């Protein structure tokens, strides 16, 4: 029985829906996404202290526009409708929604009629909010009270007279609404009277207890990659079950400089975890010999990884469970976020994913968490900052950064150049401001002058991007003098590189990796 207070969010398809859940959790209340047509009975099982109706791309008068169970407004807990969520609620409760004369996108001024109580309490009377809508609520009828307006939207915030329903036409969850956090806090604490006990410390306790319950005295295998998710997973499992855990780290010969040593020293020496390091580099590099086509490389690496992992796992006696670092966004993307449905693991191009036929029962203690929560958890579990804040690294490793044929010579040059780039970025305090920073080696040579002689060596491409979702990305505006220093160091220190270029392609049309 779930007794943790929650604020479920009915997901009408807004691009910001995950952000709403994160904001609510940051404010100290557990939040999860549910289907928009969830029944009131199902909602009740989640111990809601309030409900949020998200925004969405539909128009409430489109045929087939998603609707919610009208009984939600009699559930006995407060409801906050955001954008589409406010419109659908207004429609159900007898308001009049029409296409707005002026579509409103972007920042706009909000005038608050009454900032003395409930949703907008404590906000300045004039403030900025982020709008993104076409329709708006036109006429409220006697059952509603207007709370705020913008120059083109007279009913930008409202409440019901007798039911605990509140609506905002703008988006309090985005950072472009500077007082959005206070609005969400007001909803949670002044209106829902939430206890606010959700915090990462209690997540550790709950996860530890849940893992122990699931696993009993069984043995768990965990594939460790050195990335954030699997590292936090391993640290959490270790706390929960100690020596019932065995971690497997596959050295595929495509790792960055010192990567294997870092994993060994962190997990074996510091955490004292039973860590099996399998050196399969010769196997991988032999299988990749002569292969230049990116998809072909991925397939070879993915298949070999499963083979190697499988044979190692088979040698661990009594292992019944396999731990996976599935996160909440993976669960949402696979369409199974919604209360009560079974787990479905997203096996996208991630080589870390293992097929079900391995026959293990899955342990997934991170599946309710967002990435930033996983990082927080990692810090609380005592993982070093360089692991917790690490940029993502693709499963196929340097294979997608060594363009053309993969040779040990090119990999060696790439490792050195990549390390220099990272060293300088970290020294300049730019690492935390960029999302992914790395070097790639190109399958061409270029002429250079070295001392008195002419050189004809490899070309390194530097890539650094800014993004929060990795679906779109912009290239990082790294200061010229930093790029100059990196370029000088690479050409001088890495024998075999004669050129360095900086990639200024955004995504789209580019991708982050070079492949
Ligand atoms: P792209 O290159 O598609 O990358 O813009 C988006 C993000 O995904 C990572 N990536 C991968 N991660 N296995 C992974 O685990 C892969 O095969 C893979 N390919 C790309 C990439 O590093 C970036 O963070």
Coordinates of C-alpha atoms and ligand atoms in Angstrom, one line a residue:
X1 CA 0.0 0.0 0.0
X2 CA 1.4 3.3 -1.1
X3 CA 1.1 5.9 1.7
X4 CA 3.5 8.4 0.4
X5 CA 1.8 11.7 -0.5
X6 CA 1.8 12.3 -4.2
X7 CA 0.7 15.0 -6.7
X8 CA -0.1 13.1 -9.9
X9 CA 0.1 15.0 -13.1
X10 CA -2.4 14.1 -15.9
X11 CA -0.2 14.2 -19.0
X12 CA -2.0 15.9 -21.8
X13 CA 1.1 15.9 -23.9
X14 CA 2.9 19.2 -23.0
X15 CA 6.5 19.5 -23.8
X16 CA 7.0 20.7 -20.3
X17 CA 5.3 17.8 -18.5
X18 CA 8.4 16.3 -17.1
X19 CA 9.5 19.7 -15.9
X20 CA 6.3 20.1 -13.9
X21 CA 7.0 16.8 -12.1
X22 CA 10.6 17.8 -11.4
X23 CA 9.5 21.2 -10.0
X24 CA 7.0 19.5 -7.7
X25 CA 9.6 17.0 -6.5
X26 CA 12.1 19.8 -6.0
X27 CA 9.5 21.5 -3.8
X28 CA 9.4 18.3 -1.6
X29 CA 6.4 16.4 -2.8
X30 CA 6.6 13.2 -4.9
X31 CA 5.1 13.6 -8.3
X32 CA 4.4 11.2 -11.2
X33 CA 2.9 11.3 -14.6
X34 CA -0.4 9.5 -15.3
X35 CA -2.6 9.0 -18.3
X36 CA -5.1 11.8 -18.8
X37 CA -8.0 9.4 -18.8
X38 CA -7.1 7.8 -15.5
X39 CA -10.1 7.1 -13.4
X40 CA -10.8 8.7 -10.1
X41 CA -10.6 5.3 -8.4
X42 CA -7.0 4.7 -9.8
X43 CA -6.0 8.2 -8.8
X44 CA -7.2 7.6 -5.3
X45 CA -4.8 4.7 -4.9
X46 CA -1.9 7.0 -5.4
X47 CA -2.6 8.9 -2.2
X48 CA -2.9 12.3 -3.9
X49 CA -2.8 15.5 -1.9
X50 CA -3.5 17.5 -5.1
X51 CA -3.7 16.9 -8.9
X52 CA -2.1 18.8 -11.7
X53 CA -3.6 18.9 -15.2
X54 CA -0.7 19.6 -17.7
X55 CA -0.7 21.6 -20.8
X56 CA -0.9 20.0 -24.2
X57 CA -0.9 20.6 -27.9
X58 CA -4.6 20.0 -28.5
X59 CA -7.4 22.4 -28.6
X60 CA -10.3 21.5 -26.3
X61 CA -12.9 21.7 -29.1
X62 CA -10.9 19.4 -31.4
X63 CA -12.7 16.1 -32.0
X64 CA -10.7 13.5 -30.0
X65 CA -9.0 16.1 -27.8
X66 CA -7.9 14.3 -24.5
X67 CA -10.3 14.8 -21.6
X68 CA -10.1 13.8 -18.0
X69 CA -12.6 12.1 -15.7
X70 CA -15.0 15.0 -14.6
X71 CA -15.2 13.3 -11.2
X72 CA -11.6 14.5 -10.5
X73 CA -13.1 17.9 -9.5
X74 CA -15.0 16.1 -6.7
X75 CA -12.1 14.0 -5.6
X76 CA -11.7 16.1 -2.5
X77 CA -8.2 17.3 -3.3
X78 CA -7.2 20.6 -5.0
X79 CA -6.6 20.6 -8.7
X80 CA -4.3 22.9 -10.7
X81 CA -4.8 23.2 -14.4
X82 CA -2.0 24.6 -16.5
X83 CA -2.7 26.0 -20.0
X84 CA -4.6 23.2 -21.7
X85 CA -5.3 21.8 -18.3
X86 CA -7.0 25.0 -17.2
X87 CA -9.0 25.1 -20.5
X88 CA -10.3 21.5 -20.2
X89 CA -11.2 22.1 -16.6
X90 CA -13.0 25.3 -17.4
X91 CA -14.9 23.6 -20.2
X92 CA -15.9 20.7 -17.9
X93 CA -16.9 23.1 -15.1
X94 CA -19.0 25.3 -17.4
X95 CA -16.6 28.0 -18.7
X96 CA -16.4 29.1 -22.3
X97 CA -13.1 28.3 -24.1
X98 CA -12.5 29.9 -27.5
X99 CA -9.6 30.5 -29.8
X100 CA -7.8 33.6 -28.6
X101 CA -7.7 36.6 -30.9
X102 CA -4.0 36.9 -30.4
X103 CA -2.0 33.8 -30.0
X104 CA 0.5 34.3 -27.3
X105 CA 4.0 32.8 -27.2
X106 CA 6.8 33.9 -25.0
X107 CA 7.2 36.3 -22.1
X108 CA 4.4 38.6 -21.2
X109 CA 3.4 40.8 -18.3
X110 CA 1.0 39.4 -15.8
X111 CA -1.2 41.7 -13.7
X112 CA -2.4 40.1 -10.4
X113 CA -5.7 41.1 -9.1
X114 CA -5.3 39.7 -5.6
X115 CA -1.9 38.7 -4.3
X116 CA -3.0 38.3 -0.7
X117 CA -4.0 34.7 -0.8
X118 CA -3.9 31.2 -2.3
X119 CA -2.2 30.5 -5.6
X120 CA -0.7 33.9 -6.3
X121 CA -0.1 34.9 -2.6
X122 CA 3.1 36.8 -2.1
X123 CA 3.8 37.5 -5.7
X124 CA 4.4 41.1 -7.0
X125 CA 1.3 42.6 -8.5
X126 CA 3.1 43.0 -11.9
X127 CA 5.4 40.2 -13.0
X128 CA 6.5 38.2 -16.0
X129 CA 5.2 34.9 -17.1
X130 CA 5.8 32.5 -20.0
X131 CA 2.8 31.9 -22.3
X132 CA 2.4 29.3 -25.1
X133 CA -1.2 29.0 -26.2
X134 CA -3.7 29.7 -28.9
X135 CA -7.0 29.1 -27.2
X136 CA -8.0 30.9 -24.0
X137 CA -10.8 30.9 -21.6
X138 CA -13.2 33.7 -22.7
X139 CA -16.1 33.8 -20.2
X140 CA -16.1 32.3 -16.8
X141 CA -19.6 32.4 -15.6
X142 CA -20.6 32.9 -12.0
X143 CA -18.7 29.9 -10.6
X144 CA -15.2 31.3 -11.2
X145 CA -13.1 34.1 -10.0
X146 CA -10.5 35.8 -12.2
X147 CA -7.1 36.1 -10.4
X148 CA -4.8 37.6 -13.0
X149 CA -4.6 39.0 -16.6
X150 CA -2.1 39.7 -19.3
X151 CA -2.5 42.4 -22.0
X152 CA -4.1 39.9 -24.4
X153 CA -5.5 37.3 -22.0
X154 CA -8.0 38.7 -19.6
X155 CA -8.3 35.4 -17.7
X156 CA -4.7 34.3 -17.2
X157 CA -5.3 32.8 -13.8
X158 CA -8.5 31.8 -12.0
X159 CA -10.2 29.8 -9.3
X160 CA -13.5 28.1 -8.8
X161 CA -15.8 29.7 -6.2
X162 CA -16.7 26.5 -4.4
X163 CA -14.4 23.7 -5.6
X164 CA -10.7 23.7 -4.9
X165 CA -9.8 24.2 -8.6
X166 CA -7.2 26.7 -9.8
X167 CA -6.0 27.4 -13.3
X168 CA -3.2 29.3 -14.9
X169 CA -3.0 30.0 -18.7
X170 CA 0.8 30.5 -18.5
X171 CA 3.6 28.0 -17.5
X172 CA 4.8 28.3 -13.9
X173 CA 7.2 25.4 -14.4
X174 CA 9.6 27.1 -16.8
X175 CA 12.4 29.3 -15.6
X176 CA 11.1 32.1 -17.9
X177 CA 8.3 32.5 -15.3
X178 CA 10.5 34.0 -12.5
X179 CA 7.9 33.5 -9.7
X180 CA 6.8 30.1 -11.0
X181 CA 8.4 28.3 -8.1
X182 CA 6.4 30.3 -5.6
X183 CA 3.2 29.5 -7.5
X184 CA 3.9 25.8 -7.3
X185 CA 4.9 26.2 -3.7
X186 CA 1.6 28.0 -3.0
X187 CA -0.4 25.3 -4.7
X188 CA 1.4 22.5 -2.8
X189 CA 1.6 24.1 0.7
X190 CA -1.1 26.8 1.0
X191 CA -3.7 25.0 -1.0
X192 CA -2.9 21.2 -0.8
X193 CA -1.3 21.5 2.6
X194 CA 1.3 18.9 1.6
X195 CA 3.7 17.6 4.2
X196 CA 6.7 18.1 2.0
X197 CA 8.6 15.1 3.1
X198 CA 9.9 13.9 -0.2
X199 CA 13.6 14.3 -0.3
X200 CA 16.6 12.4 -1.6
X201 CA 17.6 11.2 1.8
X202 CA 14.3 9.3 2.2
X203 CA 14.7 8.0 -1.3
X204 CA 17.8 6.2 -0.2
X205 CA 16.1 4.6 2.7
X206 CA 13.0 3.6 0.7
X207 CA 15.1 2.2 -2.2
X208 CA 17.4 0.3 0.1
X209 CA 14.3 -1.3 1.8
X210 CA 12.7 -2.0 -1.5
X211 CA 15.8 -3.7 -3.0
X212 CA 16.2 -5.8 0.2
X213 CA 12.6 -6.8 0.0
X214 CA 12.8 -7.8 -3.7
X215 CA 16.2 -9.6 -3.5
X216 CA 16.0 -11.3 -0.1
X217 CA 19.2 -13.3 0.2
X218 CA 19.6 -13.6 -3.6
X219 CA 22.6 -12.4 -5.6
X220 CA 22.5 -9.4 -8.0
X221 CA 24.7 -8.7 -11.0
X222 CA 25.2 -5.1 -12.1
X223 CA 26.9 -4.0 -15.3
X224 CA 29.0 -1.1 -14.5
X225 CA 30.1 1.4 -17.3
X226 CA 31.6 4.2 -15.2
X227 CA 28.7 6.5 -16.3
X228 CA 26.5 8.3 -13.8
X229 CA 23.5 6.0 -13.8
X230 CA 25.3 2.7 -13.4
X231 CA 27.7 4.2 -10.8
X232 CA 24.8 5.5 -8.7
X233 CA 23.0 2.2 -9.1
X234 CA 26.1 0.2 -8.0
X235 CA 26.6 2.4 -4.9
X236 CA 23.0 2.2 -3.9
X237 CA 22.9 -1.6 -4.3
X238 CA 26.0 -1.9 -2.4
X239 CA 24.5 0.0 0.5
X240 CA 21.4 -2.2 0.3
X241 CA 22.9 -5.6 -0.1
X242 CA 26.6 -5.4 0.4
X243 CA 28.4 -8.5 -0.8
X244 CA 25.3 -10.0 -2.4
X245 CA 26.3 -7.7 -5.3
X246 CA 28.8 -8.4 -8.1
X247 CA 29.6 -5.7 -10.6
X248 CA 30.8 -6.5 -14.1
X249 CA 32.9 -4.0 -16.0
X250 CA 33.7 -4.8 -19.6
X251 CA 36.8 -3.2 -21.0
X252 CA 36.0 -3.2 -24.7
X253 CA 39.2 -1.4 -25.7
X254 CA 37.1 1.6 -26.6
X255 CA 37.4 3.4 -23.3
X256 CA 38.8 6.8 -22.6
X257 CA 42.2 7.4 -21.0
X258 CA 42.3 6.1 -17.4
X259 CA 38.7 5.0 -17.5
X260 CA 39.2 1.5 -16.3
X261 CA 41.6 2.6 -13.5
X262 CA 39.0 5.2 -12.3
X263 CA 36.3 2.6 -12.1
X264 CA 38.5 0.1 -10.3
X265 CA 39.8 2.6 -7.8
X266 CA 36.3 4.0 -7.0
X267 CA 34.3 0.8 -6.8
X268 CA 36.8 -1.8 -5.7
X269 CA 39.2 0.2 -3.6
X270 CA 36.8 2.8 -2.2
X271 CA 33.5 1.1 -2.0
X272 CA 34.9 -2.4 -1.6
X273 CA 32.5 -3.8 -4.2
X274 CA 33.1 -7.2 -5.7
X275 CA 34.1 -5.9 -9.1
X276 CA 34.9 -8.2 -12.0
X277 CA 36.9 -6.4 -14.8
X278 CA 36.9 -8.3 -18.0
X279 CA 39.5 -7.3 -20.5
X280 CA 37.8 -8.1 -23.8
X281 CA 39.6 -5.4 -25.7
X282 CA 41.4 -7.8 -28.1
X283 CA 38.1 -9.5 -28.9
X284 CA 36.4 -6.2 -29.7
X285 CA 39.2 -4.7 -31.7
X286 CA 39.6 -7.9 -33.7
X287 CA 35.9 -8.0 -34.5
X288 CA 36.0 -4.4 -35.6
X289 CA 39.0 -4.7 -37.8
X290 CA 38.4 -3.3 -41.3
X291 CA 34.8 -2.2 -40.4
X292 CA 34.1 1.5 -41.3
X293 CA 30.3 1.6 -41.4
X294 CA 28.9 3.2 -38.2
X295 CA 25.8 1.0 -37.9
X296 CA 27.9 -2.1 -38.5
X297 CA 30.3 -1.0 -35.7
X298 CA 27.4 -0.6 -33.3
X299 CA 26.0 -4.0 -34.2
X300 CA 29.3 -5.8 -33.6
X301 CA 29.9 -4.0 -30.3
X302 CA 26.3 -4.5 -29.1
X303 CA 26.4 -8.2 -29.8
X304 CA 29.8 -8.9 -28.4
X305 CA 29.0 -7.0 -25.3
X306 CA 26.0 -9.2 -24.6
X307 CA 28.1 -12.4 -25.3
X308 CA 30.9 -11.3 -23.0
X309 CA 28.5 -10.2 -20.3
X310 CA 26.5 -13.3 -20.6
X311 CA 29.4 -15.7 -20.2
X312 CA 30.7 -13.7 -17.2
X313 CA 27.3 -13.6 -15.6
X314 CA 27.0 -17.4 -16.0
X315 CA 30.1 -17.8 -14.0
X316 CA 28.6 -16.0 -11.0
X317 CA 26.9 -18.7 -9.0
X318 CA 23.3 -18.2 -7.7
X319 CA 22.9 -14.9 -9.5
X320 CA 19.1 -14.4 -10.0
X321 CA 18.8 -10.7 -10.4
X322 CA 20.2 -8.2 -12.9
X323 CA 20.3 -4.5 -11.9
X324 CA 19.6 -1.8 -14.5
X325 CA 19.9 1.9 -14.3
X326 CA 16.6 2.6 -16.0
X327 CA 15.5 6.2 -15.2
X328 CA 12.1 7.8 -15.1
X329 CA 12.4 9.5 -18.5
X330 CA 13.2 6.1 -20.0
X331 CA 10.0 4.7 -18.4
X332 CA 8.0 7.7 -19.7
X333 CA 9.4 7.4 -23.2
X334 CA 8.6 3.7 -23.4
X335 CA 5.0 4.7 -22.7
X336 CA 4.7 2.9 -19.4
X337 CA 4.9 5.7 -16.9
X338 CA 1.3 5.4 -16.2
X339 CA 0.1 4.1 -12.9
X340 CA -0.3 0.4 -12.7
X341 CA 1.1 -0.7 -16.0
X342 CA 4.0 -3.2 -16.2
X343 CA 7.6 -2.2 -16.8
X344 CA 9.0 -2.1 -20.3
X345 CA 12.6 -1.4 -20.6
X346 CA 13.8 1.0 -23.2
X347 CA 16.4 -0.7 -25.3
X348 CA 17.2 2.1 -27.7
X349 CA 20.7 2.3 -29.2
X350 CA 22.1 2.0 -25.7
X351 CA 24.6 -0.9 -25.6
X352 CA 24.1 -1.1 -21.9
X353 CA 20.7 -2.6 -22.4
X354 CA 20.6 -6.4 -22.0
X355 CA 18.0 -8.7 -23.6
X356 CA 15.3 -10.3 -21.5
X357 CA 16.4 -13.8 -22.6
X358 CA 19.3 -13.6 -20.2
X359 CA 16.7 -14.9 -17.8
X360 CA 17.3 -12.6 -14.9
X361 CA 14.7 -10.8 -12.8
X362 CA 15.3 -7.0 -13.1
X363 CA 16.2 -4.7 -10.2
X364 CA 15.6 -1.1 -11.1
X365 CA 15.8 1.1 -8.1
X366 CA 16.3 4.3 -10.1
X367 CA 13.2 4.0 -12.3
X368 CA 11.2 6.7 -10.5
X369 CA 14.0 9.3 -10.7
X370 CA 15.1 12.1 -13.0
X371 CA 18.7 12.5 -14.0
X372 CA 19.3 15.4 -11.7
X373 CA 17.8 13.4 -8.8
X374 CA 20.2 10.5 -9.6
X375 CA 23.1 12.9 -9.4
X376 CA 21.9 14.1 -6.0
X377 CA 21.5 10.6 -4.9
X378 CA 25.1 9.8 -6.0
X379 CA 26.4 12.7 -4.0
X380 CA 24.5 11.5 -0.9
X381 CA 25.9 8.0 -1.4
X382 CA 29.4 9.4 -1.4
X383 CA 30.4 9.1 -5.0
X384 CA 33.1 11.4 -6.1
X385 CA 32.1 14.6 -8.0
X386 CA 33.9 13.6 -11.1
X387 CA 31.6 10.6 -11.4
X388 CA 28.4 12.3 -10.4
X389 CA 28.9 15.1 -12.8
X390 CA 30.3 13.2 -15.7
X391 CA 29.1 13.9 -19.2
X392 CA 27.3 11.1 -21.0
X393 CA 29.6 8.6 -22.8
X394 CA 28.0 6.4 -25.5
X395 CA 27.8 2.7 -25.0
X396 CA 29.9 1.9 -28.1
X397 CA 32.6 4.2 -26.6
X398 CA 35.3 5.7 -28.8
X399 CA 34.1 3.6 -31.7
X400 CA 31.7 6.4 -32.6
X401 CA 34.5 9.0 -32.2
X402 CA 37.0 7.1 -34.3
X403 CA 35.7 7.7 -37.8
X404 CA 36.5 5.1 -40.5
X405 CA 38.5 2.1 -39.5
X406 CA 39.3 1.7 -35.8
X407 CA 43.0 1.0 -35.2
X408 CA 44.9 1.0 -31.9
X409 CA 47.0 3.8 -33.2
X410 CA 44.1 6.1 -33.9
X411 CA 42.5 5.1 -30.5
X412 CA 45.7 6.0 -28.7
X413 CA 45.9 9.4 -30.4
X414 CA 42.3 10.1 -29.7
X415 CA 42.6 9.2 -26.0
X416 CA 45.5 11.6 -25.6
X417 CA 43.8 14.5 -27.5
X418 CA 40.5 13.9 -25.7
X419 CA 42.2 14.0 -22.3
X420 CA 44.0 17.3 -23.1
X421 CA 40.7 18.9 -24.2
X422 CA 38.9 17.7 -21.0
X423 CA 41.8 18.9 -18.8
X424 CA 41.6 22.4 -20.2
X425 CA 37.8 22.5 -20.0
X426 CA 37.9 21.4 -16.4
X427 CA 40.7 23.9 -15.5
X428 CA 38.6 26.7 -17.0
X429 CA 35.6 25.6 -15.0
X430 CA 33.6 25.0 -18.2
X431 CA 32.9 21.3 -17.6
X432 CA 29.7 21.9 -15.7
X433 CA 28.5 24.5 -18.2
X434 CA 28.8 22.2 -21.1
X435 CA 26.7 19.0 -21.6
X436 CA 29.1 16.9 -23.6
X437 CA 32.7 17.7 -24.5
X438 CA 35.0 15.3 -26.4
X439 CA 37.4 14.8 -29.3
X440 CA 36.9 12.7 -32.4
X441 CA 39.6 11.5 -34.8
X442 CA 38.9 11.8 -38.5
X443 CA 39.9 9.3 -41.3
X444 CA 42.0 11.8 -43.2
X445 CA 45.5 13.3 -42.8
X446 CA 46.6 16.9 -43.3
X447 CA 49.9 18.5 -43.9
X448 CA 51.6 20.5 -41.2
X449 CA 55.1 21.9 -40.4
X450 CA 56.9 20.6 -37.4
X451 CA 60.2 22.3 -36.7
X452 CA 62.0 22.2 -40.0
X453 CA 60.1 19.3 -41.4
X454 CA 56.8 18.7 -43.1
X455 CA 54.3 16.5 -41.3
X456 CA 51.4 14.6 -42.7
X457 CA 49.3 13.4 -39.8
X458 CA 45.8 12.9 -38.4
X459 CA 43.1 15.5 -37.8
X460 CA 41.3 15.8 -34.5
X461 CA 37.8 17.4 -34.3
X462 CA 36.8 18.9 -31.0
X463 CA 33.1 18.8 -30.1
X464 CA 31.4 20.5 -27.2
X465 CA 27.6 21.0 -27.0
X466 CA 25.2 22.7 -24.7
X467 CA 21.9 20.9 -24.2
X468 CA 19.6 19.6 -21.4
X469 CA 17.8 16.9 -23.3
X470 CA 20.4 15.8 -25.9
X471 CA 17.6 15.8 -28.5
X472 CA 18.6 19.2 -29.7
X473 CA 21.9 20.9 -28.9
X474 CA 23.9 23.9 -29.7
X475 CA 27.7 24.0 -30.0
X476 CA 29.4 25.5 -26.9
X477 CA 30.8 29.0 -27.3
X478 CA 34.1 28.1 -25.8
X479 CA 36.4 31.1 -25.6
X480 CA 39.0 31.4 -28.4
X481 CA 41.9 31.5 -26.1
X482 CA 40.9 28.2 -24.5
X483 CA 40.5 26.6 -27.9
X484 CA 43.8 28.0 -28.9
X485 CA 45.5 26.4 -25.9
X486 CA 43.9 23.1 -26.5
X487 CA 44.9 23.1 -30.1
X488 CA 48.5 24.0 -29.3
X489 CA 48.8 21.4 -26.7
X490 CA 47.3 18.6 -28.8
X491 CA 49.5 19.3 -31.8
X492 CA 52.6 19.7 -29.6
X493 CA 52.0 16.9 -27.2
X494 CA 50.3 14.2 -29.3
X495 CA 52.7 13.0 -31.9
X496 CA 50.7 12.0 -34.9
X497 CA 48.2 14.9 -34.9
X498 CA 48.8 17.8 -37.3
X499 CA 45.5 19.6 -37.2
X500 CA 42.7 20.4 -34.8
X501 CA 39.3 21.7 -35.8
X502 CA 36.3 22.8 -33.8
X503 CA 32.9 21.6 -34.7
X504 CA 30.3 24.4 -35.0
X505 CA 27.3 22.3 -36.1
X506 CA 24.2 22.4 -34.0
X507 CA 21.8 19.4 -33.6
X508 CA 19.8 19.3 -35.8
X509 CA 21.0 19.2 -38.5
X510 CA 24.1 17.6 -37.0
X511 CA 24.2 14.9 -34.3
X512 CA 26.3 15.1 -31.2
X513 CA 28.6 12.2 -32.0
X514 CA 30.5 12.0 -35.3
X515 CA 30.1 8.2 -35.7
Ligands
LIG1 P1 23.6 11.8 -31.1 O1 24.9 11.6 -31.6 O2 22.5 10.8 -31.6 O3 23.7 11.5 -29.5 O4 23.1 13.2 -31.2 C1 22.7 11.9 -28.5 C2 23.2 11.3 -27.2 O5 23.2 9.9 -27.2 C3 24.6 9.4 -27.0 N1 24.7 8.3 -27.9 C4 24.7 7.0 -27.5 N2 24.6 6.5 -26.2 N3 24.8 4.3 -27.1 C5 24.6 5.2 -26.0 O6 24.6 4.7 -24.9 C6 24.9 4.8 -28.3 O7 25.0 4.0 -29.3 C7 24.9 6.2 -28.5 N4 25.0 7.0 -29.7 C8 24.9 8.3 -29.2 C9 25.5 10.6 -27.4 O8 26.7 10.5 -26.7 C10 24.7 11.7 -26.9 O9 24.8 11.9 -25.5

